[in-house]
Amino acid sequence: MKFYFLISGFVILLTGLWHSGCKSSKAPQLFCDTVCNQDTLRFIGNFPTRPAIMITFENCEPKKITRSYLGMGSTLTTDFGFSGVKVNKNYIRCLFNDTSAVYILFNDCVTGRGFQIKMPFNKSGVISKRASSLNNFDPKFNIAEDMVAYIDKGNVFVEEVTTGKKAMMTFGKMLDIDYNNIHETIDSAHITNRRIWMKIKIDNAWKELEKNITPE
């Protein structure tokens, strides 16, 4: 009888360990659906000049960006610039400043990491690509519709889309930020063209930082 109870207990222990192991190996939740997209994405600005962006895909990843507008004469095409990202058409958008520039904002569906591309509608302008963008696709980041924002290890930078005016706020020290796990350090943010507010982990403690701004 004792032997029977020992065997039963051993079986229960193994069963518990097996279930525990299965639970711990559960895949992490994705930020958005990674369904393969091969269709061209098209975005058109609400201006008489009809500035437009087309993003083409290859092997399920964004490959090329083409930009144009009425009267431009020809199109401009460049590499997308970020490889290995999983893009969902519902988690990418474009903000146009007429024919001056366009801001392409998107989040990687696997990590939730925010990306930002600023492109001029000419050959001579500088293309800016940032892999630490705070985008509204993340429900914990509330960014005004006419603003874009991104961070580095010690600051947050904001820019008005229609004017190009900028402002910033410092975190007070350099932080060890893992942009693929942004919420380990940056819990949330609320940004307008008059105020920046963020909840940030500094020295293992959550702190709320805020600053009134006037973009220049």
Short mmCIF file of C-alpha atoms in Angstrom, two decimals:
data_model
loop_
_atom_site.label_atom_id
_atom_site.label_comp_id
_atom_site.label_asym_id
_atom_site.label_seq_id
_atom_site.Cartn_x
_atom_site.Cartn_y
_atom_site.Cartn_z
CA MET A 1 0.00 0.00 0.00
CA LYS A 2 2.84 2.39 0.85
CA PHE A 3 4.47 1.52 -2.45
CA TYR A 4 1.21 2.34 -4.27
CA PHE A 5 0.99 5.76 -2.59
CA LEU A 6 4.63 6.49 -3.44
CA ILE A 7 4.06 5.67 -7.11
CA SER A 8 0.87 7.78 -7.20
CA GLY A 9 2.64 10.74 -5.61
CA PHE A 10 5.52 10.43 -8.09
CA VAL A 11 3.12 10.41 -11.05
CA ILE A 12 1.28 13.49 -9.73
CA LEU A 13 4.60 15.30 -9.24
CA LEU A 14 5.71 14.51 -12.81
CA THR A 15 2.34 15.61 -14.18
CA GLY A 16 2.58 18.92 -12.32
CA LEU A 17 6.10 19.53 -13.57
CA TRP A 18 5.08 18.72 -17.14
CA HIS A 19 2.19 21.17 -17.03
CA SER A 20 4.40 23.79 -15.41
CA GLY A 21 6.99 23.35 -18.13
CA CYS A 22 4.36 23.71 -20.85
CA LYS A 23 3.02 26.88 -19.28
CA SER A 24 6.42 28.52 -19.00
CA SER A 25 7.18 27.83 -22.66
CA LYS A 26 4.06 29.66 -23.87
CA ALA A 27 4.92 32.08 -26.68
CA PRO A 28 4.76 35.77 -25.75
CA GLN A 29 1.74 37.76 -26.95
CA LEU A 30 2.33 39.60 -30.21
CA PHE A 31 1.77 43.35 -30.48
CA CYS A 32 -0.22 42.84 -33.69
CA ASP A 33 -1.03 40.16 -36.26
CA THR A 34 2.04 39.11 -38.28
CA VAL A 35 -0.01 37.97 -41.28
CA CYS A 36 2.09 38.08 -44.45
CA ASN A 37 1.41 41.18 -46.52
CA GLN A 38 2.40 41.33 -50.18
CA ASP A 39 0.08 44.14 -51.28
CA THR A 40 1.32 47.66 -51.89
CA LEU A 41 0.29 50.14 -49.19
CA ARG A 42 -0.80 53.57 -50.45
CA PHE A 43 -1.20 56.78 -48.43
CA ILE A 44 -2.34 60.15 -49.84
CA GLY A 45 -2.15 63.47 -48.01
CA ASN A 46 -5.22 65.71 -47.80
CA PHE A 47 -3.70 68.58 -49.79
CA PRO A 48 -4.41 69.94 -53.31
CA THR A 49 -0.98 68.67 -54.36
CA ARG A 50 -1.98 65.09 -53.38
CA PRO A 51 1.36 64.03 -51.84
CA ALA A 52 1.51 60.25 -51.88
CA ILE A 53 3.51 57.38 -50.43
CA MET A 54 3.60 53.80 -51.72
CA ILE A 55 5.27 51.00 -49.73
CA THR A 56 5.96 47.75 -51.60
CA PHE A 57 6.68 44.38 -49.99
CA GLU A 58 8.99 41.47 -50.75
CA ASN A 59 8.94 38.14 -48.89
CA CYS A 60 6.36 39.59 -46.48
CA GLU A 61 8.61 42.50 -45.46
CA PRO A 62 8.43 46.19 -46.53
CA LYS A 63 11.05 46.70 -49.21
CA LYS A 64 10.72 50.04 -51.06
CA ILE A 65 9.17 53.47 -50.47
CA THR A 66 8.04 55.57 -53.43
CA ARG A 67 6.95 59.19 -52.97
CA SER A 68 5.33 61.62 -55.37
CA TYR A 69 2.83 64.50 -55.71
CA LEU A 70 0.90 66.22 -58.48
CA GLY A 71 3.31 68.17 -60.67
CA MET A 72 6.41 66.49 -59.24
CA GLY A 73 7.37 65.24 -62.68
CA SER A 74 8.83 61.92 -61.53
CA THR A 75 8.74 59.64 -58.52
CA LEU A 76 11.46 59.03 -55.92
CA THR A 77 12.11 55.51 -54.64
CA THR A 78 14.32 54.42 -51.75
CA ASP A 79 14.87 51.32 -49.63
CA PHE A 80 12.55 50.95 -46.66
CA GLY A 81 15.63 50.87 -44.45
CA PHE A 82 14.52 48.55 -41.63
CA SER A 83 14.93 44.81 -42.17
CA GLY A 84 13.40 42.01 -40.12
CA VAL A 85 10.38 44.03 -38.98
CA LYS A 86 6.86 42.61 -39.19
CA VAL A 87 4.45 45.27 -40.41
CA ASN A 88 0.66 45.11 -40.23
CA LYS A 89 -1.27 47.50 -42.50
CA ASN A 90 -3.38 48.57 -39.50
CA TYR A 91 -0.29 49.60 -37.52
CA ILE A 92 1.35 51.93 -40.02
CA ARG A 93 0.35 55.42 -41.07
CA CYS A 94 1.70 58.55 -42.78
CA LEU A 95 1.52 62.17 -41.62
CA PHE A 96 2.03 64.69 -44.44
CA ASN A 97 3.34 68.22 -44.32
CA ASP A 98 2.10 68.92 -47.85
CA THR A 99 5.02 68.47 -50.29
CA SER A 100 7.61 69.43 -47.69
CA ALA A 101 7.92 66.08 -45.89
CA VAL A 102 6.11 62.95 -44.80
CA TYR A 103 6.44 61.06 -41.52
CA ILE A 104 5.94 57.29 -41.75
CA LEU A 105 5.08 55.78 -38.35
CA PHE A 106 4.77 52.07 -37.61
CA ASN A 107 5.28 49.46 -34.89
CA ASP A 108 6.90 46.04 -35.20
CA CYS A 109 4.25 43.38 -34.63
CA VAL A 110 6.57 41.05 -32.72
CA THR A 111 8.17 43.42 -30.19
CA GLY A 112 5.85 46.44 -30.38
CA ARG A 113 8.91 48.63 -31.00
CA GLY A 114 8.05 51.99 -32.58
CA PHE A 115 9.72 53.23 -35.76
CA GLN A 116 9.69 56.56 -37.56
CA ILE A 117 10.84 57.66 -41.01
CA LYS A 118 10.88 61.31 -42.09
CA MET A 119 11.28 61.82 -45.83
CA PRO A 120 11.39 65.01 -47.94
CA PHE A 121 9.74 65.13 -51.37
CA ASN A 122 13.02 65.97 -53.09
CA LYS A 123 16.41 64.38 -53.74
CA SER A 124 18.49 66.87 -51.76
CA GLY A 125 16.69 66.67 -48.42
CA VAL A 126 17.84 64.45 -45.56
CA ILE A 127 15.97 61.23 -44.73
CA SER A 128 15.73 60.57 -40.97
CA LYS A 129 15.12 57.03 -39.68
CA ARG A 130 14.52 56.36 -35.98
CA ALA A 131 13.99 53.05 -34.19
CA SER A 132 12.76 54.48 -30.88
CA SER A 133 9.54 56.22 -31.83
CA LEU A 134 6.60 56.71 -29.45
CA ASN A 135 3.56 55.99 -31.62
CA ASN A 136 -0.16 56.11 -30.90
CA PHE A 137 -0.48 52.47 -31.96
CA ASP A 138 0.75 51.68 -28.46
CA PRO A 139 -2.27 52.36 -26.20
CA LYS A 140 0.01 53.68 -23.43
CA PHE A 141 1.43 56.43 -25.65
CA ASN A 142 -0.94 59.34 -26.25
CA ILE A 143 0.67 61.62 -28.84
CA ALA A 144 -1.19 64.58 -30.37
CA GLU A 145 -2.25 63.95 -33.97
CA ASP A 146 -0.03 66.74 -35.33
CA MET A 147 3.03 65.60 -33.33
CA VAL A 148 5.69 62.91 -33.57
CA ALA A 149 7.95 61.82 -30.71
CA TYR A 150 11.00 59.64 -30.18
CA ILE A 151 13.51 58.96 -27.41
CA ASP A 152 17.16 58.21 -26.87
CA LYS A 153 18.76 56.94 -23.67
CA GLY A 154 18.35 60.25 -21.86
CA ASN A 155 15.77 62.45 -23.60
CA VAL A 156 12.47 62.62 -25.43
CA PHE A 157 12.23 64.70 -28.61
CA VAL A 158 9.00 65.98 -30.16
CA GLU A 159 8.24 67.66 -33.47
CA GLU A 160 5.21 69.37 -34.97
CA VAL A 161 4.33 67.81 -38.30
CA THR A 162 2.95 70.89 -40.05
CA THR A 163 5.65 73.34 -38.89
CA GLY A 164 8.75 71.23 -38.25
CA LYS A 165 9.19 73.02 -34.92
CA LYS A 166 10.82 70.94 -32.17
CA ALA A 167 11.10 70.63 -28.40
CA MET A 168 12.57 68.15 -25.92
CA MET A 169 12.65 67.02 -22.30
CA THR A 170 15.55 65.38 -20.49
CA PHE A 171 15.21 62.34 -18.22
CA GLY A 172 17.92 63.75 -15.93
CA LYS A 173 20.29 60.85 -16.51
CA MET A 174 21.19 58.20 -19.07
CA LEU A 175 18.99 55.09 -18.84
CA ASP A 176 19.55 51.51 -19.96
CA ILE A 177 16.55 51.29 -22.30
CA ASP A 178 15.72 48.12 -24.22
CA TYR A 179 13.68 49.47 -27.13
CA ASN A 180 12.32 45.99 -27.85
CA ASN A 181 10.85 45.95 -24.32
CA ILE A 182 10.08 49.64 -23.99
CA HIS A 183 7.57 49.36 -21.14
CA GLU A 184 10.22 47.98 -18.80
CA THR A 185 11.48 51.60 -18.63
CA ILE A 186 8.86 53.84 -20.25
CA ASP A 187 5.45 53.05 -18.80
CA SER A 188 3.40 55.71 -20.53
CA ALA A 189 3.48 59.11 -22.20
CA HIS A 190 1.12 62.00 -22.96
CA ILE A 191 2.45 64.59 -25.40
CA THR A 192 0.91 67.70 -26.93
CA ASN A 193 2.48 70.79 -28.52
CA ARG A 194 2.25 72.48 -25.11
CA ARG A 195 3.24 69.76 -22.64
CA ILE A 196 5.25 66.55 -22.27
CA TRP A 197 4.36 64.07 -19.53
CA MET A 198 5.98 60.67 -19.07
CA LYS A 199 6.09 57.92 -16.45
CA ILE A 200 9.62 56.49 -16.41
CA LYS A 201 11.57 54.02 -14.29
CA ILE A 202 14.68 55.76 -12.92
CA ASP A 203 16.92 54.06 -10.35
CA ASN A 204 14.40 51.19 -10.06
CA ALA A 205 11.57 53.56 -9.10
CA TRP A 206 8.71 54.84 -11.26
CA LYS A 207 8.75 58.62 -11.58
CA GLU A 208 6.49 61.09 -13.38
CA LEU A 209 8.30 63.74 -15.40
CA GLU A 210 6.62 66.68 -17.11
CA LYS A 211 7.56 69.86 -18.90
CA ASN A 212 5.65 72.74 -20.50
CA ILE A 213 7.02 73.32 -23.99
CA THR A 214 6.94 75.82 -26.84
CA PRO A 215 8.26 74.13 -30.01
CA GLU A 216 10.74 76.27 -31.94
#
